[in-house]
């Protein structure tokens, strides 16, 4: 409580509140424009955070992300184009309401559910992170090795519909992470004689390139013209929402819990949380036949899950230094730059700053209500901004921001090369998030493994001698072996189902 009271004046400082307000408007703008996701908003904010103190810098990222995740609902409801991947799960449902002339109901439901879900995620983060940090203080290199393995494994398995492509993307990220000097022997790896490469690949320019530049390339190469808004005017977005939220209050709670738990899984994030919540809502609904025809129940579940996932993703990022999603992967880079090295010790060394970040979650979600309302009301004007004007400005921000990190052209080279690689990967169905996690977790994995092997004198069995380390190791290996066990079972079930269809009498 003392830390909370100490941190409160830091966040309520007029300068910090101004930064939060401006970043909120920026996040709404980025989320409301199709293709400009919450991740891109975060990537574009990174260069600006170099010039402001830690608390407003992190509060800006928190606010912009919360706003952008909700704002992705706006083009989804009005154009059937999700503004962010997290909105894709229920875009058809929201657009079906728009076709009935009820766009304000779809957007109002999404806004209120997002605020409630975001507040739930903030509460979960505030209470769970300090407790987990106390447990994490007992961790050694053995536990961190298995945690890194578990994070990389989850990222590969749950990042998309094709785990093989997810695993390949992960290996690409790990390969890029090995560039530079070996941390133990000092041997140069994949540097090709370049002095700049000896320091490794700075993952902030890499992430700006892989998210922002790749998206610019995708928009520039798109041939389809932007769609027009279906509904001419937006009415009162709050009309009748009290009754809807009361009727679906358990859906709000369920969506918020799923969002927070799934968000805390490395590599999952709000995108997957929204899909799971929408599927669960449909599975357990008393009116499943209404889904797909413009039914608000799924919007309540998935909308609350979306923003609840944001708080969940920060738990592993702050406590263990393991990103919950691509946004917190960028956040970890900002934390290092600001001297707040993620991990349990930051809760001991700089508790007032950590609690200030927690408070900024509450402020951002409360601010979402009025700013989200303004964004809905001005949605027609936002969606008219031509991409031919927007994309060159974004590209300029990417390059100037990357150059400002070290005042070096090398960062721009990294941005361009990895941006092109990410664009080609996504065009061929390879998800980007596992590559980012590989890039972020690669050094942690290598350091933990080498340190542990030196301490254990080369005996790998030592990795299972400590209770927590053994538990994490068993879970990780069980996930690795699960395809070998589950694959034959699924094939037998499919064969049995096919036989049943061919011969119903057997």
Short mmCIF file of C-alpha atoms in Angstrom, two decimals:
data_model
loop_
_atom_site.label_atom_id
_atom_site.label_comp_id
_atom_site.label_asym_id
_atom_site.label_seq_id
_atom_site.Cartn_x
_atom_site.Cartn_y
_atom_site.Cartn_z
CA UNK A 1 0.00 0.00 0.00
CA UNK A 2 2.90 2.35 0.81
CA UNK A 3 4.35 1.85 -2.66
CA UNK A 4 0.94 2.52 -4.19
CA UNK A 5 0.59 5.81 -2.28
CA UNK A 6 4.13 6.80 -3.21
CA UNK A 7 3.49 6.08 -6.88
CA UNK A 8 0.13 7.86 -7.07
CA UNK A 9 1.53 11.45 -7.20
CA UNK A 10 3.99 10.36 -9.89
CA UNK A 11 1.18 9.34 -12.24
CA UNK A 12 -1.09 12.27 -11.31
CA UNK A 13 1.62 14.76 -12.29
CA UNK A 14 0.22 17.10 -15.00
CA UNK A 15 3.11 16.23 -17.33
CA UNK A 16 2.44 12.48 -17.05
CA UNK A 17 -1.32 12.97 -17.47
CA UNK A 18 -0.70 15.06 -20.60
CA UNK A 19 1.51 12.31 -22.04
CA UNK A 20 -1.20 9.75 -21.23
CA UNK A 21 -3.88 11.87 -22.94
CA UNK A 22 -1.80 12.43 -26.10
CA UNK A 23 -0.73 8.80 -26.33
CA UNK A 24 -4.38 7.79 -25.86
CA UNK A 25 -5.40 9.89 -28.87
CA UNK A 26 -2.49 8.45 -30.82
CA UNK A 27 -3.48 4.90 -29.90
CA UNK A 28 -7.10 5.47 -30.93
CA UNK A 29 -5.96 6.85 -34.27
CA UNK A 30 -3.62 3.92 -34.91
CA UNK A 31 -6.18 1.31 -33.91
CA UNK A 32 -9.01 2.87 -35.92
CA UNK A 33 -7.07 2.82 -39.19
CA UNK A 34 -7.11 -0.72 -40.66
CA UNK A 35 -3.60 -2.13 -40.83
CA UNK A 36 -2.11 0.19 -38.18
CA UNK A 37 -2.22 -2.20 -35.23
CA UNK A 38 -1.55 -1.74 -31.51
CA UNK A 39 1.87 -3.28 -32.06
CA UNK A 40 2.73 -0.68 -34.68
CA UNK A 41 1.53 2.06 -32.32
CA UNK A 42 3.91 0.72 -29.67
CA UNK A 43 6.79 0.43 -32.13
CA UNK A 44 6.33 4.02 -33.30
CA UNK A 45 6.21 5.26 -29.69
CA UNK A 46 9.56 3.69 -28.79
CA UNK A 47 11.81 6.43 -30.27
CA UNK A 48 9.74 9.08 -28.45
CA UNK A 49 10.13 7.28 -25.13
CA UNK A 50 13.91 7.84 -25.29
CA UNK A 51 13.36 11.50 -24.56
CA UNK A 52 10.97 11.23 -21.60
CA UNK A 53 11.32 9.73 -18.07
CA UNK A 54 10.48 6.05 -17.39
CA UNK A 55 6.98 6.45 -15.92
CA UNK A 56 5.47 8.64 -18.67
CA UNK A 57 7.26 6.50 -21.25
CA UNK A 58 5.69 3.27 -19.99
CA UNK A 59 2.34 4.97 -19.28
CA UNK A 60 2.31 6.16 -22.91
CA UNK A 61 2.78 2.60 -24.17
CA UNK A 62 0.13 1.21 -21.80
CA UNK A 63 -2.41 3.89 -22.81
CA UNK A 64 -1.75 3.74 -26.54
CA UNK A 65 -2.04 -0.05 -26.50
CA UNK A 66 -5.31 -0.10 -24.52
CA UNK A 67 -6.83 2.50 -26.84
CA UNK A 68 -5.61 0.86 -30.03
CA UNK A 69 -6.94 -2.58 -29.06
CA UNK A 70 -10.44 -1.15 -28.57
CA UNK A 71 -10.24 1.16 -31.59
CA UNK A 72 -9.65 -1.87 -33.78
CA UNK A 73 -13.37 -2.58 -33.26
CA UNK A 74 -14.37 0.58 -35.15
CA UNK A 75 -13.35 -0.38 -38.71
CA UNK A 76 -14.37 -3.95 -37.87
CA UNK A 77 -17.93 -2.87 -37.12
CA UNK A 78 -18.24 -0.25 -39.86
CA UNK A 79 -16.19 -1.76 -42.71
CA UNK A 80 -15.82 -5.44 -41.78
CA UNK A 81 -12.06 -4.86 -41.65
CA UNK A 82 -10.58 -5.42 -38.17
CA UNK A 83 -8.28 -2.58 -37.17
CA UNK A 84 -6.18 -4.90 -35.02
CA UNK A 85 -5.78 -8.72 -34.98
CA UNK A 86 -7.48 -8.78 -31.56
CA UNK A 87 -10.72 -7.49 -33.13
CA UNK A 88 -10.80 -10.09 -35.90
CA UNK A 89 -12.56 -12.73 -33.76
CA UNK A 90 -15.87 -10.84 -33.67
CA UNK A 91 -15.69 -8.58 -36.71
CA UNK A 92 -18.42 -10.49 -38.58
CA UNK A 93 -20.69 -10.33 -35.54
CA UNK A 94 -20.22 -6.58 -35.14
CA UNK A 95 -20.66 -5.95 -38.88
CA UNK A 96 -23.88 -7.98 -38.86
CA UNK A 97 -25.22 -5.49 -36.30
CA UNK A 98 -24.14 -2.59 -38.56
CA UNK A 99 -26.06 -4.09 -41.47
CA UNK A 100 -29.12 -4.02 -39.22
CA UNK A 101 -28.49 -0.30 -38.57
CA UNK A 102 -27.18 -0.98 -35.03
CA UNK A 103 -23.53 0.05 -35.32
CA UNK A 104 -23.82 2.15 -32.17
CA UNK A 105 -24.91 -0.96 -30.23
CA UNK A 106 -21.92 -2.99 -31.52
CA UNK A 107 -19.41 -0.23 -30.78
CA UNK A 108 -20.95 0.76 -27.43
CA UNK A 109 -20.94 -2.85 -26.25
CA UNK A 110 -17.32 -3.26 -27.34
CA UNK A 111 -16.30 -0.03 -25.58
CA UNK A 112 -17.90 -0.77 -22.21
CA UNK A 113 -16.77 -4.42 -22.27
CA UNK A 114 -13.22 -3.28 -23.08
CA UNK A 115 -13.18 -0.84 -20.15
CA UNK A 116 -14.47 -3.47 -17.69
CA UNK A 117 -12.11 -6.14 -19.03
CA UNK A 118 -9.18 -3.71 -18.93
CA UNK A 119 -9.91 -2.82 -15.30
CA UNK A 120 -10.08 -6.52 -14.40
CA UNK A 121 -6.72 -7.13 -16.09
CA UNK A 122 -5.21 -4.16 -14.24
CA UNK A 123 -6.40 -5.52 -10.88
CA UNK A 124 -5.00 -8.96 -11.71
CA UNK A 125 -1.65 -7.45 -12.72
CA UNK A 126 -1.44 -5.26 -9.60
CA UNK A 127 -2.04 -8.11 -7.17
CA UNK A 128 -0.41 -11.07 -8.93
CA UNK A 129 2.84 -9.54 -10.18
CA UNK A 130 4.30 -8.63 -6.74
CA UNK A 131 3.40 -12.09 -5.38
CA UNK A 132 4.99 -13.84 -8.34
CA UNK A 133 8.04 -11.58 -8.03
CA UNK A 134 8.63 -12.86 -4.46
CA UNK A 135 8.53 -16.43 -5.77
CA UNK A 136 10.78 -15.53 -8.69
CA UNK A 137 13.46 -14.21 -6.31
CA UNK A 138 14.22 -17.86 -5.48
CA UNK A 139 14.81 -18.71 -9.14
CA UNK A 140 18.29 -19.57 -10.37
CA UNK A 141 19.63 -20.02 -13.89
CA UNK A 142 18.05 -23.52 -14.00
CA UNK A 143 14.52 -22.15 -13.57
CA UNK A 144 15.12 -19.33 -16.03
CA UNK A 145 16.39 -21.83 -18.60
CA UNK A 146 13.19 -23.88 -18.39
CA UNK A 147 11.03 -20.74 -18.32
CA UNK A 148 12.68 -19.54 -21.52
CA UNK A 149 12.15 -22.99 -23.09
CA UNK A 150 8.51 -22.97 -21.98
CA UNK A 151 7.94 -19.49 -23.39
CA UNK A 152 9.49 -20.38 -26.74
CA UNK A 153 7.51 -23.62 -26.86
CA UNK A 154 4.17 -21.94 -26.14
CA UNK A 155 4.93 -19.30 -28.76
CA UNK A 156 5.53 -21.90 -31.44
CA UNK A 157 2.46 -23.98 -30.56
CA UNK A 158 -0.21 -21.33 -30.05
CA UNK A 159 0.90 -18.51 -32.33
CA UNK A 160 -1.05 -19.73 -35.34
CA UNK A 161 -2.85 -22.55 -37.11
CA UNK A 162 0.41 -24.03 -38.42
CA UNK A 163 2.82 -25.00 -35.60
CA UNK A 164 5.54 -26.01 -38.09
CA UNK A 165 5.66 -22.53 -39.58
CA UNK A 166 5.55 -21.12 -36.05
CA UNK A 167 8.56 -23.27 -35.12
CA UNK A 168 10.48 -22.17 -38.23
CA UNK A 169 9.72 -18.53 -37.42
CA UNK A 170 10.98 -19.16 -33.88
CA UNK A 171 14.25 -20.64 -35.19
CA UNK A 172 14.77 -17.60 -37.42
CA UNK A 173 14.44 -15.37 -34.36
CA UNK A 174 16.89 -17.53 -32.38
CA UNK A 175 19.35 -17.43 -35.30
CA UNK A 176 19.23 -13.63 -35.40
CA UNK A 177 19.73 -13.59 -31.60
CA UNK A 178 23.03 -15.47 -31.94
CA UNK A 179 24.59 -12.75 -34.09
CA UNK A 180 27.44 -11.02 -32.26
CA UNK A 181 30.07 -12.06 -29.75
CA UNK A 182 29.62 -15.29 -27.77
CA UNK A 183 28.87 -14.18 -24.17
CA UNK A 184 31.15 -16.87 -22.70
CA UNK A 185 34.08 -17.25 -25.11
CA UNK A 186 33.99 -13.89 -26.91
CA UNK A 187 34.04 -15.67 -30.28
CA UNK A 188 32.42 -13.68 -33.11
CA UNK A 189 29.35 -15.35 -34.63
CA UNK A 190 27.75 -14.44 -38.01
CA UNK A 191 29.40 -11.00 -37.99
CA UNK A 192 31.10 -11.35 -41.43
CA UNK A 193 33.81 -8.95 -40.30
CA UNK A 194 31.35 -6.18 -39.46
CA UNK A 195 32.17 -4.21 -36.32
CA UNK A 196 28.52 -3.16 -35.88
CA UNK A 197 27.34 -6.78 -35.91
CA UNK A 198 29.75 -7.72 -33.09
CA UNK A 199 27.41 -5.99 -30.64
CA UNK A 200 24.52 -8.15 -31.83
CA UNK A 201 21.19 -7.12 -33.32
CA UNK A 202 19.50 -4.44 -31.27
CA UNK A 203 15.97 -5.74 -31.05
CA UNK A 204 14.25 -2.34 -30.95
CA UNK A 205 15.14 -1.43 -34.58
CA UNK A 206 14.47 -5.06 -35.44
CA UNK A 207 10.96 -4.93 -33.99
CA UNK A 208 10.14 -1.54 -35.52
CA UNK A 209 11.15 -2.99 -38.88
CA UNK A 210 9.36 -6.31 -38.45
CA UNK A 211 6.07 -4.72 -37.43
CA UNK A 212 5.91 -1.18 -38.77
CA UNK A 213 7.91 -1.43 -42.01
CA UNK A 214 6.38 -4.81 -42.88
CA UNK A 215 2.90 -3.29 -42.49
CA UNK A 216 3.86 -0.29 -44.65
CA UNK A 217 5.06 -2.69 -47.38
CA UNK A 218 1.84 -4.68 -47.12
CA UNK A 219 -0.34 -1.58 -47.51
CA UNK A 220 1.76 -0.21 -50.36
CA UNK A 221 1.56 -3.47 -52.30
CA UNK A 222 -2.19 -3.95 -51.68
CA UNK A 223 -4.31 -3.47 -54.79
CA UNK A 224 -7.77 -3.45 -53.19
CA UNK A 225 -9.22 0.07 -52.65
CA UNK A 226 -10.50 0.95 -49.15
CA UNK A 227 -14.19 0.21 -48.51
CA UNK A 228 -16.81 2.86 -47.75
CA UNK A 229 -18.57 3.15 -44.37
CA UNK A 230 -21.99 1.41 -44.47
CA UNK A 231 -23.90 3.30 -41.75
CA UNK A 232 -24.37 7.04 -42.41
CA UNK A 233 -24.52 8.22 -38.76
CA UNK A 234 -23.76 6.84 -35.30
CA UNK A 235 -26.46 7.27 -32.65
CA UNK A 236 -26.22 7.09 -28.83
CA UNK A 237 -23.64 4.38 -28.16
CA UNK A 238 -24.66 3.98 -24.51
CA UNK A 239 -28.40 3.47 -25.08
CA UNK A 240 -29.59 0.20 -23.52
CA UNK A 241 -26.10 -0.92 -22.48
CA UNK A 242 -27.01 -1.11 -18.79
CA UNK A 243 -29.50 -3.90 -19.44
CA UNK A 244 -27.09 -5.72 -21.78
CA UNK A 245 -24.20 -5.63 -19.30
CA UNK A 246 -26.49 -6.76 -16.50
CA UNK A 247 -27.83 -9.66 -18.58
CA UNK A 248 -24.36 -10.77 -19.66
CA UNK A 249 -22.48 -9.99 -16.43
CA UNK A 250 -21.16 -13.56 -16.15
CA UNK A 251 -19.92 -13.29 -19.75
CA UNK A 252 -18.02 -10.16 -18.74
CA UNK A 253 -16.40 -12.01 -15.86
CA UNK A 254 -15.65 -15.10 -17.96
CA UNK A 255 -14.16 -13.07 -20.82
CA UNK A 256 -12.02 -11.04 -18.41
CA UNK A 257 -10.69 -14.16 -16.66
CA UNK A 258 -9.90 -15.93 -19.95
CA UNK A 259 -8.26 -12.78 -21.32
CA UNK A 260 -6.03 -12.35 -18.27
CA UNK A 261 -4.99 -16.01 -18.10
CA UNK A 262 -4.37 -16.43 -21.83
CA UNK A 263 -2.62 -13.06 -21.98
CA UNK A 264 -0.14 -14.26 -19.36
CA UNK A 265 0.94 -17.16 -21.60
CA UNK A 266 4.12 -16.26 -23.50
CA UNK A 267 3.32 -15.54 -27.12
CA UNK A 268 -0.46 -15.65 -26.75
CA UNK A 269 -1.64 -12.11 -26.04
CA UNK A 270 -5.00 -10.45 -26.61
CA UNK A 271 -5.43 -11.79 -30.14
CA UNK A 272 -5.70 -15.43 -29.11
CA UNK A 273 -7.60 -14.53 -25.92
CA UNK A 274 -10.35 -12.89 -28.01
CA UNK A 275 -10.68 -15.91 -30.31
CA UNK A 276 -10.89 -18.32 -27.36
CA UNK A 277 -13.43 -16.15 -25.52
CA UNK A 278 -15.65 -15.83 -28.58
CA UNK A 279 -15.53 -19.60 -29.14
CA UNK A 280 -16.31 -20.30 -25.46
CA UNK A 281 -19.18 -17.79 -25.57
CA UNK A 282 -20.74 -19.53 -28.55
CA UNK A 283 -20.19 -23.00 -27.10
CA UNK A 284 -21.92 -22.25 -23.79
CA UNK A 285 -24.53 -19.75 -24.98
CA UNK A 286 -28.23 -20.39 -24.43
CA UNK A 287 -28.84 -18.87 -27.88
CA UNK A 288 -26.04 -20.26 -30.09
CA UNK A 289 -28.23 -19.99 -33.19
CA UNK A 290 -28.05 -16.17 -32.95
CA UNK A 291 -24.26 -16.07 -33.31
CA UNK A 292 -23.20 -14.72 -36.70
CA UNK A 293 -26.44 -12.79 -37.14
CA UNK A 294 -25.53 -9.76 -35.02
CA UNK A 295 -25.68 -10.99 -31.42
CA UNK A 296 -24.04 -8.93 -28.67
CA UNK A 297 -23.22 -11.86 -26.36
CA UNK A 298 -20.06 -12.77 -28.25
CA UNK A 299 -19.01 -9.11 -28.35
CA UNK A 300 -19.27 -8.91 -24.54
CA UNK A 301 -17.08 -11.99 -24.03
CA UNK A 302 -14.43 -11.21 -26.65
CA UNK A 303 -14.44 -7.44 -26.07
CA UNK A 304 -13.72 -7.82 -22.36
CA UNK A 305 -11.15 -10.52 -23.05
CA UNK A 306 -9.30 -8.25 -25.48
CA UNK A 307 -8.38 -5.56 -23.01
CA UNK A 308 -8.08 -7.91 -20.00
CA UNK A 309 -5.35 -9.70 -21.96
CA UNK A 310 -3.30 -6.49 -21.95
CA UNK A 311 -2.79 -6.64 -18.17
CA UNK A 312 -2.08 -10.37 -18.35
CA UNK A 313 0.71 -9.94 -20.89
CA UNK A 314 2.62 -7.60 -18.56
CA UNK A 315 2.80 -10.18 -15.74
CA UNK A 316 5.51 -12.47 -17.26
CA UNK A 317 7.20 -9.47 -18.88
CA UNK A 318 7.72 -7.62 -15.59
CA UNK A 319 8.29 -10.61 -13.29
CA UNK A 320 10.41 -12.90 -15.48
CA UNK A 321 11.47 -10.72 -18.42
CA UNK A 322 9.52 -13.05 -20.72
CA UNK A 323 7.15 -11.22 -23.10
CA UNK A 324 3.48 -12.17 -23.08
CA UNK A 325 3.08 -10.94 -26.66
CA UNK A 326 4.81 -8.86 -29.32
CA UNK A 327 3.85 -5.60 -27.59
CA UNK A 328 5.48 -6.56 -24.30
CA UNK A 329 8.50 -7.78 -26.28
CA UNK A 330 8.96 -4.15 -27.31
CA UNK A 331 8.20 -3.03 -23.75
CA UNK A 332 11.05 -5.18 -22.41
CA UNK A 333 13.42 -3.30 -24.69
CA UNK A 334 12.12 0.01 -23.35
CA UNK A 335 12.51 -1.24 -19.76
CA UNK A 336 16.18 -2.04 -20.38
CA UNK A 337 16.76 1.36 -21.98
CA UNK A 338 15.17 3.04 -18.95
CA UNK A 339 17.31 1.08 -16.48
CA UNK A 340 14.35 -0.94 -15.17
CA UNK A 341 15.70 -4.38 -16.03
CA UNK A 342 12.66 -6.70 -16.01
CA UNK A 343 12.74 -9.41 -13.35
CA UNK A 344 11.89 -9.83 -9.67
CA UNK A 345 14.62 -7.45 -8.48
CA UNK A 346 12.95 -4.46 -10.13
CA UNK A 347 10.13 -4.87 -7.58
CA UNK A 348 12.73 -4.42 -4.81
CA UNK A 349 14.91 -1.75 -6.42
CA UNK A 350 12.27 0.51 -8.00
CA UNK A 351 8.87 -0.43 -6.51
CA UNK A 352 7.45 3.10 -6.87
CA UNK A 353 8.04 3.01 -10.65
CA UNK A 354 6.46 -0.44 -10.99
CA UNK A 355 3.39 0.65 -9.01
CA UNK A 356 3.21 3.82 -11.11
CA UNK A 357 2.95 1.55 -14.16
CA UNK A 358 0.13 -0.37 -12.44
CA UNK A 359 -1.74 2.88 -11.75
CA UNK A 360 -1.30 3.96 -15.36
CA UNK A 361 -3.27 0.84 -16.36
CA UNK A 362 -6.24 2.05 -14.31
CA UNK A 363 -5.97 5.62 -15.63
CA UNK A 364 -5.71 4.39 -19.23
CA UNK A 365 -8.78 2.18 -18.95
CA UNK A 366 -10.83 4.91 -17.28
CA UNK A 367 -9.74 7.35 -19.99
CA UNK A 368 -10.80 4.84 -22.63
CA UNK A 369 -14.46 5.54 -21.92
CA UNK A 370 -14.59 9.25 -22.96
CA UNK A 371 -11.87 8.99 -25.61
CA UNK A 372 -13.40 5.83 -27.08
CA UNK A 373 -16.74 7.63 -27.29
CA UNK A 374 -15.11 10.52 -29.19
CA UNK A 375 -13.36 8.06 -31.52
CA UNK A 376 -16.66 6.34 -32.33
CA UNK A 377 -18.33 9.66 -33.04
CA UNK A 378 -15.52 10.79 -35.34
CA UNK A 379 -15.00 7.39 -36.96
CA UNK A 380 -16.21 8.46 -40.42
CA UNK A 381 -13.58 11.22 -40.60
CA UNK A 382 -10.82 8.90 -39.32
CA UNK A 383 -11.56 6.26 -41.94
CA UNK A 384 -11.39 8.81 -44.77
CA UNK A 385 -7.67 9.60 -44.26
CA UNK A 386 -5.91 8.40 -47.44
CA UNK A 387 -3.24 5.73 -47.02
CA UNK A 388 -1.04 7.49 -49.61
CA UNK A 389 -0.56 10.29 -47.07
CA UNK A 390 -0.32 8.10 -43.97
CA UNK A 391 2.25 5.51 -45.02
CA UNK A 392 5.11 7.91 -45.98
CA UNK A 393 4.69 9.66 -42.61
CA UNK A 394 4.89 6.33 -40.76
CA UNK A 395 7.96 5.31 -42.75
CA UNK A 396 9.64 8.63 -41.92
CA UNK A 397 8.90 8.16 -38.19
CA UNK A 398 10.34 4.62 -38.33
CA UNK A 399 13.61 5.76 -39.86
CA UNK A 400 14.09 8.91 -37.78
CA UNK A 401 13.25 7.02 -34.59
CA UNK A 402 15.60 4.16 -35.40
CA UNK A 403 18.45 6.54 -36.20
CA UNK A 404 17.87 8.36 -32.91
CA UNK A 405 18.50 5.21 -30.84
CA UNK A 406 22.29 5.21 -31.41
CA UNK A 407 22.73 8.02 -33.97
CA UNK A 408 23.81 5.29 -36.37
CA UNK A 409 22.80 4.38 -39.90
CA UNK A 410 23.33 0.72 -38.97
CA UNK A 411 20.00 0.70 -37.09
CA UNK A 412 18.20 1.79 -40.27
CA UNK A 413 19.90 -1.06 -42.17
CA UNK A 414 18.63 -3.52 -39.53
CA UNK A 415 15.15 -2.00 -39.80
CA UNK A 416 15.06 -2.29 -43.60
CA UNK A 417 16.47 -5.82 -43.79
CA UNK A 418 14.34 -7.33 -41.04
CA UNK A 419 11.27 -5.38 -42.19
CA UNK A 420 11.62 -6.96 -45.64
CA UNK A 421 12.21 -10.40 -44.10
CA UNK A 422 9.08 -10.04 -41.93
CA UNK A 423 7.01 -8.93 -44.92
CA UNK A 424 8.11 -11.96 -46.96
CA UNK A 425 7.47 -14.27 -44.00
CA UNK A 426 3.92 -13.03 -43.44
CA UNK A 427 3.12 -13.11 -47.14
CA UNK A 428 4.00 -16.80 -47.06
CA UNK A 429 2.04 -17.63 -43.92
CA UNK A 430 4.84 -17.52 -41.34
CA UNK A 431 3.78 -15.72 -38.12
CA UNK A 432 6.09 -12.95 -36.91
CA UNK A 433 5.47 -13.19 -33.16
CA UNK A 434 7.55 -16.40 -32.63
CA UNK A 435 10.52 -14.79 -34.42
CA UNK A 436 10.28 -11.77 -32.12
CA UNK A 437 10.13 -13.99 -29.04
CA UNK A 438 13.13 -15.94 -30.30
CA UNK A 439 15.03 -12.69 -30.72
CA UNK A 440 14.10 -11.49 -27.21
CA UNK A 441 14.42 -14.80 -25.34
CA UNK A 442 17.45 -16.12 -27.24
CA UNK A 443 20.07 -14.31 -25.10
CA UNK A 444 18.24 -15.27 -21.87
CA UNK A 445 18.08 -18.90 -22.95
CA UNK A 446 21.77 -19.01 -23.89
CA UNK A 447 22.97 -17.23 -20.76
CA UNK A 448 20.85 -19.42 -18.45
CA UNK A 449 21.94 -22.62 -20.19
CA UNK A 450 25.66 -21.82 -20.25
CA UNK A 451 25.67 -20.57 -16.64
CA UNK A 452 23.80 -23.67 -15.48
CA UNK A 453 26.12 -26.05 -17.34
CA UNK A 454 29.17 -24.36 -15.80
CA UNK A 455 27.64 -24.56 -12.29
CA UNK A 456 26.61 -28.19 -12.86
CA UNK A 457 30.03 -29.12 -14.28
CA UNK A 458 28.34 -30.35 -17.47
CA UNK A 459 25.83 -32.64 -15.72
CA UNK A 460 22.43 -32.05 -17.38
CA UNK A 461 20.63 -34.02 -14.64
CA UNK A 462 21.24 -31.06 -12.33
CA UNK A 463 18.54 -29.19 -14.27
CA UNK A 464 16.00 -31.47 -12.52
CA UNK A 465 17.39 -31.42 -8.97
CA UNK A 466 15.59 -28.26 -7.77
CA UNK A 467 11.78 -28.73 -7.29
CA UNK A 468 10.57 -25.75 -9.36
CA UNK A 469 13.16 -26.39 -12.04
CA UNK A 470 12.13 -30.04 -12.24
CA UNK A 471 8.43 -29.10 -12.48
CA UNK A 472 9.05 -26.58 -15.25
CA UNK A 473 11.30 -29.05 -17.07
CA UNK A 474 8.73 -31.86 -16.94
CA UNK A 475 5.94 -29.57 -18.21
CA UNK A 476 8.13 -28.30 -21.05
CA UNK A 477 9.24 -31.76 -22.16
CA UNK A 478 5.64 -33.02 -21.93
CA UNK A 479 4.58 -30.25 -24.35
CA UNK A 480 7.44 -31.18 -26.70
CA UNK A 481 6.33 -34.83 -26.72
CA UNK A 482 2.59 -34.14 -26.91
CA UNK A 483 2.43 -34.20 -30.78
CA UNK A 484 3.94 -37.72 -30.75
CA UNK A 485 1.18 -38.92 -28.41
CA UNK A 486 -1.79 -36.88 -29.61
CA UNK A 487 -1.05 -37.21 -33.34
CA UNK A 488 -1.80 -40.98 -33.62
CA UNK A 489 -4.87 -40.59 -31.37
CA UNK A 490 -6.30 -37.90 -33.66
CA UNK A 491 -5.54 -39.94 -36.77
CA UNK A 492 -7.34 -42.98 -35.29
CA UNK A 493 -10.38 -40.85 -34.42
CA UNK A 494 -10.51 -39.39 -37.94
CA UNK A 495 -10.22 -42.87 -39.44
CA UNK A 496 -13.00 -44.15 -37.17
CA UNK A 497 -15.22 -41.19 -38.08
CA UNK A 498 -14.58 -41.76 -41.80
CA UNK A 499 -15.43 -45.45 -41.45
CA UNK A 500 -18.63 -44.56 -39.59
CA UNK A 501 -19.70 -42.22 -42.39
CA UNK A 502 -19.07 -44.84 -45.08
CA UNK A 503 -20.94 -47.57 -43.20
CA UNK A 504 -23.47 -46.07 -40.72
CA UNK A 505 -24.82 -49.52 -39.70
CA UNK A 506 -21.54 -50.67 -38.14
#
